[in-house]
JSON list of C-alpha atoms in Angstrom, two decimals:
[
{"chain": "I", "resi": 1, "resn": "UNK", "atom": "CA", "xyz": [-59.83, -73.93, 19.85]},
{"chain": "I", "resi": 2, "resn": "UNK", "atom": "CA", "xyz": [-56.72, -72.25, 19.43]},
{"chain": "I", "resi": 3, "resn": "UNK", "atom": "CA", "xyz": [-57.75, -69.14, 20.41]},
{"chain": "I", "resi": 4, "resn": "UNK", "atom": "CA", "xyz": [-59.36, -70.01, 23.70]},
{"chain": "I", "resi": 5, "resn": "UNK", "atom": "CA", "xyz": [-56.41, -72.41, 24.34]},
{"chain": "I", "resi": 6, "resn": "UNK", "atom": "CA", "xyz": [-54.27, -69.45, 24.26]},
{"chain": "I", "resi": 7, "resn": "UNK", "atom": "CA", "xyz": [-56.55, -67.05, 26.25]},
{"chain": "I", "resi": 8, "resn": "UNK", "atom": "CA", "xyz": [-56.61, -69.64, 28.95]},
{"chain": "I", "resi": 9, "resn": "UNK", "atom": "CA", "xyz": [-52.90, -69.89, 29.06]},
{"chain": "I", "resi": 10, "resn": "UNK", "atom": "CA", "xyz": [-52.47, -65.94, 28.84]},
{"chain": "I", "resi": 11, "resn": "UNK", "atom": "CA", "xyz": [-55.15, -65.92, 31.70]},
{"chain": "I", "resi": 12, "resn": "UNK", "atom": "CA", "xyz": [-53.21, -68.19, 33.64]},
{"chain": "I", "resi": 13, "resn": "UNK", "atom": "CA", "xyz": [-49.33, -66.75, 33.17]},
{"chain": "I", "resi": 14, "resn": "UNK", "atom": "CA", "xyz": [-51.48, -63.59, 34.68]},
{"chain": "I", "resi": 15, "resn": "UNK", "atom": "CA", "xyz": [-52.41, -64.99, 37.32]},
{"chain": "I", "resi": 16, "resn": "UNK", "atom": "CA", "xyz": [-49.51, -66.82, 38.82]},
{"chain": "I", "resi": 17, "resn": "UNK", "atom": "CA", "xyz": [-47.21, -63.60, 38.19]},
{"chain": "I", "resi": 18, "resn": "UNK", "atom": "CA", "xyz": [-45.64, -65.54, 35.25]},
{"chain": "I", "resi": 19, "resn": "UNK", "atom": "CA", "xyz": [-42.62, -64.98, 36.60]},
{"chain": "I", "resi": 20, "resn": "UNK", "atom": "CA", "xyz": [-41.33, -61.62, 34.54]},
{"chain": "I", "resi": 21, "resn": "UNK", "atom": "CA", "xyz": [-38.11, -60.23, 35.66]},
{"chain": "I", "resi": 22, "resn": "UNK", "atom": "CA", "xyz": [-37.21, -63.39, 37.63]},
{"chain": "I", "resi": 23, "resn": "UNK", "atom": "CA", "xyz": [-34.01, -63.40, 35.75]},
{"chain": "I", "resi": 24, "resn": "UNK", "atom": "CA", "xyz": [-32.68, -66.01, 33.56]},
{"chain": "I", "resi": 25, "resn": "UNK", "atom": "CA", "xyz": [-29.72, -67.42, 33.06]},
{"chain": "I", "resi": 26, "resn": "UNK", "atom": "CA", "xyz": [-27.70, -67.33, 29.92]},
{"chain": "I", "resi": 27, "resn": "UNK", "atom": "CA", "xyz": [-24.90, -69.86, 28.66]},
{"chain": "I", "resi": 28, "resn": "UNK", "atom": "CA", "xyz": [-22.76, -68.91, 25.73]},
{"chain": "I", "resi": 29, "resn": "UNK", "atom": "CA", "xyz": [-19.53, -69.13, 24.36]},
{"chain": "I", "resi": 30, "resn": "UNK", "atom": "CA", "xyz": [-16.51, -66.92, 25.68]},
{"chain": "I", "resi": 31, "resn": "UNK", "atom": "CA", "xyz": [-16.68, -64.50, 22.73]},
{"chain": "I", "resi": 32, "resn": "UNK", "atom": "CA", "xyz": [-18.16, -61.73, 24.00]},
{"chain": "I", "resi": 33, "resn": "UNK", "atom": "CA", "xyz": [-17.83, -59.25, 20.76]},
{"chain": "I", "resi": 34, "resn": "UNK", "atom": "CA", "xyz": [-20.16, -62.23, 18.88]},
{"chain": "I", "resi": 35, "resn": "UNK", "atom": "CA", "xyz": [-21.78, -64.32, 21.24]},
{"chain": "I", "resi": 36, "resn": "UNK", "atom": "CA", "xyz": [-22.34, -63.62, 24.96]},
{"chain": "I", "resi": 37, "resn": "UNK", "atom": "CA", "xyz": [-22.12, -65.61, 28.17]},
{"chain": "I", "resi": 38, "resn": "UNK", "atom": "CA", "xyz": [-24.15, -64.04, 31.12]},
{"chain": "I", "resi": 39, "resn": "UNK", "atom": "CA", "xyz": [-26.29, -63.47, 33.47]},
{"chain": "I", "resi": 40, "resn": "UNK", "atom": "CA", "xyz": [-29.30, -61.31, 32.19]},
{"chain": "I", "resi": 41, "resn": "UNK", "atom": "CA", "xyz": [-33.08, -60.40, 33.76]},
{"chain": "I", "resi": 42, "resn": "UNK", "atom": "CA", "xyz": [-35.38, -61.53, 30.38]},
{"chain": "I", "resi": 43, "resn": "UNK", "atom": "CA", "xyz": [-38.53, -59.85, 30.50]},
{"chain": "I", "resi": 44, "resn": "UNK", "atom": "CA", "xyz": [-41.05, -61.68, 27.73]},
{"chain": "I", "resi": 45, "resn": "UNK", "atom": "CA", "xyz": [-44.37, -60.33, 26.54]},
{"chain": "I", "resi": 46, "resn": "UNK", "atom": "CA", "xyz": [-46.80, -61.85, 23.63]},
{"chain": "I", "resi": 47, "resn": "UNK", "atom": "CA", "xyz": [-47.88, -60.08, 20.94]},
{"chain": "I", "resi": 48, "resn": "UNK", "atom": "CA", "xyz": [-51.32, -60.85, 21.16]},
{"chain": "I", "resi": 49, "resn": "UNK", "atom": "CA", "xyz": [-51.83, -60.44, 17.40]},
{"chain": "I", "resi": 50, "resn": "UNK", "atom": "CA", "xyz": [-49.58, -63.11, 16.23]},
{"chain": "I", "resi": 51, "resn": "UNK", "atom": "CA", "xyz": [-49.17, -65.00, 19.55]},
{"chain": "I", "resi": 52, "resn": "UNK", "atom": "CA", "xyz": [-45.48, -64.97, 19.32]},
{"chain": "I", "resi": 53, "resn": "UNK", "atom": "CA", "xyz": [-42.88, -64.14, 22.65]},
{"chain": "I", "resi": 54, "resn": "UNK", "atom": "CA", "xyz": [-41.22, -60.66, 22.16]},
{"chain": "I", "resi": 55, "resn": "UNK", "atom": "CA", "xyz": [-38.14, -60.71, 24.89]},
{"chain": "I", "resi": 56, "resn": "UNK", "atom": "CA", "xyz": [-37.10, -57.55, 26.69]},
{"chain": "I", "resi": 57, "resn": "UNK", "atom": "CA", "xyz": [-34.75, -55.54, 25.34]},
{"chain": "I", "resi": 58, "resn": "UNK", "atom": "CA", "xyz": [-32.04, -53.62, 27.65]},
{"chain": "I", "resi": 59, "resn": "UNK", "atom": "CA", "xyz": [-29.38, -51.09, 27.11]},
{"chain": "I", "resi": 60, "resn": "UNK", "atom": "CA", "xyz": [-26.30, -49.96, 28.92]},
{"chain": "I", "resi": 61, "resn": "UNK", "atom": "CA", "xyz": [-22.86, -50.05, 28.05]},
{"chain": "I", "resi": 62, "resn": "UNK", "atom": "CA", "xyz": [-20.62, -52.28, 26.04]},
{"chain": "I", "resi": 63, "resn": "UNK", "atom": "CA", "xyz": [-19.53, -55.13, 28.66]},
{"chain": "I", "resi": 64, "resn": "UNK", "atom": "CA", "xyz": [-16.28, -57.15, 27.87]},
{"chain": "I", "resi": 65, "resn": "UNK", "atom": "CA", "xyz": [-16.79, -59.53, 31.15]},
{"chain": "I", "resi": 66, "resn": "UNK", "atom": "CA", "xyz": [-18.67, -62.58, 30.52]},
{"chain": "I", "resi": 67, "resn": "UNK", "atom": "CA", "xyz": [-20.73, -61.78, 34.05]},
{"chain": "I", "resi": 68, "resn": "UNK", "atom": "CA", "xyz": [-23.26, -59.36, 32.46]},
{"chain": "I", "resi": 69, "resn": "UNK", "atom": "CA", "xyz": [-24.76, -58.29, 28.51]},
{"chain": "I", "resi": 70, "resn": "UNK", "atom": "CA", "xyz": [-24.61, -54.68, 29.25]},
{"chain": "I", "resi": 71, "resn": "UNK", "atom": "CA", "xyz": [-22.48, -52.85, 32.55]},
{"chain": "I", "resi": 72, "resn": "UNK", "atom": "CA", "xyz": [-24.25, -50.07, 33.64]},
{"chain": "I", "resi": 73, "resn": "UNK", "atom": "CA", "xyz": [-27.93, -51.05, 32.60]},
{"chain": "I", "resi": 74, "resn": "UNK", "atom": "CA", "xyz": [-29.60, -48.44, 31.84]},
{"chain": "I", "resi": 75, "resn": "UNK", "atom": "CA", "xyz": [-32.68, -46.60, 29.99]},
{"chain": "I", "resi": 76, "resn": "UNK", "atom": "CA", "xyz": [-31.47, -43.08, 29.68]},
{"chain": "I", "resi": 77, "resn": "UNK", "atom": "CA", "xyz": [-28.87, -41.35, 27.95]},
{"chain": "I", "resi": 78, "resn": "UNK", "atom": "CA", "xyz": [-26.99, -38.58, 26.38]},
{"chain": "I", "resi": 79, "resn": "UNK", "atom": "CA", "xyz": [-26.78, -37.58, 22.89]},
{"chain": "I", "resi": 80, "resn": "UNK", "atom": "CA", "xyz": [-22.85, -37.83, 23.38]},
{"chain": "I", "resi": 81, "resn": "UNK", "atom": "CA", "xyz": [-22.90, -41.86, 24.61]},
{"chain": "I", "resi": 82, "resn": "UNK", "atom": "CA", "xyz": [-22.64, -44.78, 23.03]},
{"chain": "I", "resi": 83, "resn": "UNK", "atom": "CA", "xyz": [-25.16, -47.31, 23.91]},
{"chain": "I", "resi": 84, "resn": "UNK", "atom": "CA", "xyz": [-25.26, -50.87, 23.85]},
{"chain": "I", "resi": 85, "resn": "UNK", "atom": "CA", "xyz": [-28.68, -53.23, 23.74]},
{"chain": "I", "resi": 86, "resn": "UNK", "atom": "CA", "xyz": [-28.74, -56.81, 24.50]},
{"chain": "I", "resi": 87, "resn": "UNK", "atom": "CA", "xyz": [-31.51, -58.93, 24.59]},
{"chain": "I", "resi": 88, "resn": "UNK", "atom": "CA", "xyz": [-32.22, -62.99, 25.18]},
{"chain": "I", "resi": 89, "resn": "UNK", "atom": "CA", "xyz": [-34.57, -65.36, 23.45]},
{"chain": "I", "resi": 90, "resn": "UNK", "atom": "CA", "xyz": [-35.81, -68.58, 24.93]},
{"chain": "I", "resi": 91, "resn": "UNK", "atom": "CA", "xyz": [-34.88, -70.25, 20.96]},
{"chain": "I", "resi": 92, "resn": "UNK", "atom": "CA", "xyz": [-32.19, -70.59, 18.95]},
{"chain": "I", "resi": 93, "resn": "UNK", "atom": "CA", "xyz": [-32.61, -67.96, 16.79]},
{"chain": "I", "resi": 94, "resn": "UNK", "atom": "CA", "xyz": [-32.31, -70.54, 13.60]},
{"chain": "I", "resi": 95, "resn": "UNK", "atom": "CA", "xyz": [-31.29, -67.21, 11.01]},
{"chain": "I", "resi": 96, "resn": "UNK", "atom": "CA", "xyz": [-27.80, -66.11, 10.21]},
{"chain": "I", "resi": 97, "resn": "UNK", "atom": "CA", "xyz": [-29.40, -62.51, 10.14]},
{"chain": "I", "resi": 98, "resn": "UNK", "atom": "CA", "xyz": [-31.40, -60.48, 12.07]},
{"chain": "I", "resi": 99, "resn": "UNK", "atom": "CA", "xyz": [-32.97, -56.96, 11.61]},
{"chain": "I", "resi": 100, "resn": "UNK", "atom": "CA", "xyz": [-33.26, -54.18, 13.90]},
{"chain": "I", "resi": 101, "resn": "UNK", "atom": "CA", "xyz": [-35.35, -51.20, 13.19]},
{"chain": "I", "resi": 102, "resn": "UNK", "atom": "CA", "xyz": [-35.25, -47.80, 15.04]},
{"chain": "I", "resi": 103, "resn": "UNK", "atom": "CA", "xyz": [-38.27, -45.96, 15.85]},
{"chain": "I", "resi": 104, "resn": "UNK", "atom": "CA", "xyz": [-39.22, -42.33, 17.11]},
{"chain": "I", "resi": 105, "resn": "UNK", "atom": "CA", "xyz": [-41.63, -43.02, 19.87]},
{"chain": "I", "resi": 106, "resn": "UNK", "atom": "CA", "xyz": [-43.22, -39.87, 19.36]},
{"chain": "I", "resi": 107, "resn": "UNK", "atom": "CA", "xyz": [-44.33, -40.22, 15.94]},
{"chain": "I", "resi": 108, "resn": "UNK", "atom": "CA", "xyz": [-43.71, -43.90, 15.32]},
{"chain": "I", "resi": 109, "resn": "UNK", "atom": "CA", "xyz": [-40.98, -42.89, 12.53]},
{"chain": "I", "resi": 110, "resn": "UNK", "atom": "CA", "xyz": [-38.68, -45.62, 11.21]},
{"chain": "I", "resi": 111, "resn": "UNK", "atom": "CA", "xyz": [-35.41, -43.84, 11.83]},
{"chain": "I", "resi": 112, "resn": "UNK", "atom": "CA", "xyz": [-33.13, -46.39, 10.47]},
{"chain": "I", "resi": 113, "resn": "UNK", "atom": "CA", "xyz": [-32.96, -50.21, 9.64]},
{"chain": "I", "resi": 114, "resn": "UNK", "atom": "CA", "xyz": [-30.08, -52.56, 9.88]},
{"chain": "I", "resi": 115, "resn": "UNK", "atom": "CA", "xyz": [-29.38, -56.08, 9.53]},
{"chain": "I", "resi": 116, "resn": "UNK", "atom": "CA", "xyz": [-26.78, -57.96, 11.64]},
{"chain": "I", "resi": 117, "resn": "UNK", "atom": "CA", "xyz": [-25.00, -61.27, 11.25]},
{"chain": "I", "resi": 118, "resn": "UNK", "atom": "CA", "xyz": [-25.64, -63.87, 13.90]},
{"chain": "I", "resi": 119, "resn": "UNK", "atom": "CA", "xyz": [-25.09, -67.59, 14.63]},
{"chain": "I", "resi": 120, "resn": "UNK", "atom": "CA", "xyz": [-28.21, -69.76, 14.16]},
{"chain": "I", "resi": 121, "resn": "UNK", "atom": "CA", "xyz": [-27.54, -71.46, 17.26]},
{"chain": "I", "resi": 122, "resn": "UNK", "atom": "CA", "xyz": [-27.28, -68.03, 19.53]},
{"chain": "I", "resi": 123, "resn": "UNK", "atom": "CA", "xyz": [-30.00, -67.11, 21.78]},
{"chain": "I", "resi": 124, "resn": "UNK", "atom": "CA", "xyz": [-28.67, -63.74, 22.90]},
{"chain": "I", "resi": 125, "resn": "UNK", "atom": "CA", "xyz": [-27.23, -60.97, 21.15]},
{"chain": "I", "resi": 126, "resn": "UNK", "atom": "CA", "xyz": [-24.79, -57.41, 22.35]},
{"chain": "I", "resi": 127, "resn": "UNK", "atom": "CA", "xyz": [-25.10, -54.64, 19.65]},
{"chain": "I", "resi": 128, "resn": "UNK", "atom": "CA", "xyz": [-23.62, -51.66, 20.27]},
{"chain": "I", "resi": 129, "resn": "UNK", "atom": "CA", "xyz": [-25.81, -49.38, 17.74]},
{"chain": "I", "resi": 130, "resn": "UNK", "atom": "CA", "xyz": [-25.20, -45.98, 18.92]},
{"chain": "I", "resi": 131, "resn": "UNK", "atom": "CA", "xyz": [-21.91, -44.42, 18.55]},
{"chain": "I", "resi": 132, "resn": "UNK", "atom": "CA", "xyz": [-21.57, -40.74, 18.82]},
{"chain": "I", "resi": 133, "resn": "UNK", "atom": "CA", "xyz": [-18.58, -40.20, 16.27]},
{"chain": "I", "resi": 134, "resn": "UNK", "atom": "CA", "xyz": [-21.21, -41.57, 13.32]},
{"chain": "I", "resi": 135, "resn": "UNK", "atom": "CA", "xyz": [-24.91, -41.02, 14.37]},
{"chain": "I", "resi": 136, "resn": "UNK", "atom": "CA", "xyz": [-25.97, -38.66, 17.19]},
{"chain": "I", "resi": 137, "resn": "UNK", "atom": "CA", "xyz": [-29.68, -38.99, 18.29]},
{"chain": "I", "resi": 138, "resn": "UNK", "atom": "CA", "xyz": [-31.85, -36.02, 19.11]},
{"chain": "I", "resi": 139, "resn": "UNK", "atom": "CA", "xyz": [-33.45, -35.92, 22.62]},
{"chain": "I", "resi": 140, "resn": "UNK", "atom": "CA", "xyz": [-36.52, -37.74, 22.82]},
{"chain": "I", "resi": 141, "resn": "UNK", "atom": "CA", "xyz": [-38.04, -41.76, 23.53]},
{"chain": "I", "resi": 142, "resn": "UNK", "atom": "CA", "xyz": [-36.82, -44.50, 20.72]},
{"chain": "I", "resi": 143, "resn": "UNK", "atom": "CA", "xyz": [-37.62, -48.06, 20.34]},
{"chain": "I", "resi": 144, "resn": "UNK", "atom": "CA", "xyz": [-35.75, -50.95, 18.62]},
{"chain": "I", "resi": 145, "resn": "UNK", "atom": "CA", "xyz": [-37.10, -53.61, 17.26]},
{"chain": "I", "resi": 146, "resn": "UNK", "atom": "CA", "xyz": [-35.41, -56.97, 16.31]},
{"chain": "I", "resi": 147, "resn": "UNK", "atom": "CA", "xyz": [-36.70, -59.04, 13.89]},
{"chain": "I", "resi": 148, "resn": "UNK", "atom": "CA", "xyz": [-36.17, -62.67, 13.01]},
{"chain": "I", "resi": 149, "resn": "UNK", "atom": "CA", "xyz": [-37.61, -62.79, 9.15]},
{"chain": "I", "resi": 150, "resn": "UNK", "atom": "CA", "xyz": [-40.71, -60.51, 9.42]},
{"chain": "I", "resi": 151, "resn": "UNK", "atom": "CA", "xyz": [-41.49, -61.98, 13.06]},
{"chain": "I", "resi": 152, "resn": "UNK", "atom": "CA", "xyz": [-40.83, -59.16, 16.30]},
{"chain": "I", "resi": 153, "resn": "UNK", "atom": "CA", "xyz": [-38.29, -61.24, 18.57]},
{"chain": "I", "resi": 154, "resn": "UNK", "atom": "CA", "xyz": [-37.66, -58.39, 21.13]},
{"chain": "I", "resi": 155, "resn": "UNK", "atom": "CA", "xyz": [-38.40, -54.88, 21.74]},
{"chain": "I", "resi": 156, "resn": "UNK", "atom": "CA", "xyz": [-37.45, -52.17, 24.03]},
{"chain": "I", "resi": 157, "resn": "UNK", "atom": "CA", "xyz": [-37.34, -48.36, 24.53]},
{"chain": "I", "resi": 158, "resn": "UNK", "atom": "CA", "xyz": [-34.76, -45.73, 25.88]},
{"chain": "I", "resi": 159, "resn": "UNK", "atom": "CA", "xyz": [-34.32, -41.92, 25.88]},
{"chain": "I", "resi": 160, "resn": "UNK", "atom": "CA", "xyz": [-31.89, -39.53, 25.15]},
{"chain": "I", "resi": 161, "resn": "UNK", "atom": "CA", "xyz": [-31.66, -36.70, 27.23]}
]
């Protein structure tokens, strides 16, 4: 029952466009270095294993307005730029940690893994993970992957050039 229940519903998001990159709108608290306030396009997938939403990660560069996550959004970059990733979930995110985990795309390596303090009651979080002075990435495709307990929350990919 539960599996053609969800089939249906995945056949039917499909179908009426579901509404991906329609942009969402974000209400936070003013402290932008913890919690953000913004406006932010929240693309949402389900990992059809598990059945749970993974939200769209993006990147770009560290914002200190409360009008956007990330200034400059952005997939690309070079080795010598910092880079920023924020990302949006429709829940609270009900942990006081979550874990990100870097990936070569190439060979699916685990590069690194990292936890980060949040607020249970966010539902968006601004990381700025990449910082040139401490850990410069080789050309190629990444993805990061945030976890909420062993549960994928969001996902996205970017490249260093």
């Amino acid at each position: 029952m539960k599996k053609w229940l969800f089939i249906s519903l995945t056949v039917c998001l499909l179908l009426t466009g579901c509404g991906a990159g329609a942009g969402v709108r974000v209400d936070a608290s003013a402290d932008v270095s913890a919690d953000v306030s913004a406006d932010v396009s929240a693309d949402v997938s389900v990992d059809a294993e598990e059945g749970n939403v993974v939200a769209e990660i993006i990147f770009g560069d560290w914002s200190d307005t409360p009008e956007s996550l990330v200034e400059n959004e952005r997939s690309t970059f070079k080795s010598d730029e910092n880079i920023t990733l924020a990302f949006e979930t429709s829940e609270k995110f009900g942990t006081r940690s979550l874990g990100l985990h870097l990936y070569k795309v190439s060979n699916h390596e685990l590069l690194d893994s990292w936890d980060t303090d949040v607020d249970p009651d966010w539902t968006s979080l601004m990381h700025e993970f990449q910082t040139p002075s401490v850990d410069e990435l080789e050309p190629g495709e990444y993805e990061i992957a945030i976890f909420k307990d062993n549960t994928r929350i969001g996902e996205g990919t970017f490249r260093i050039k």
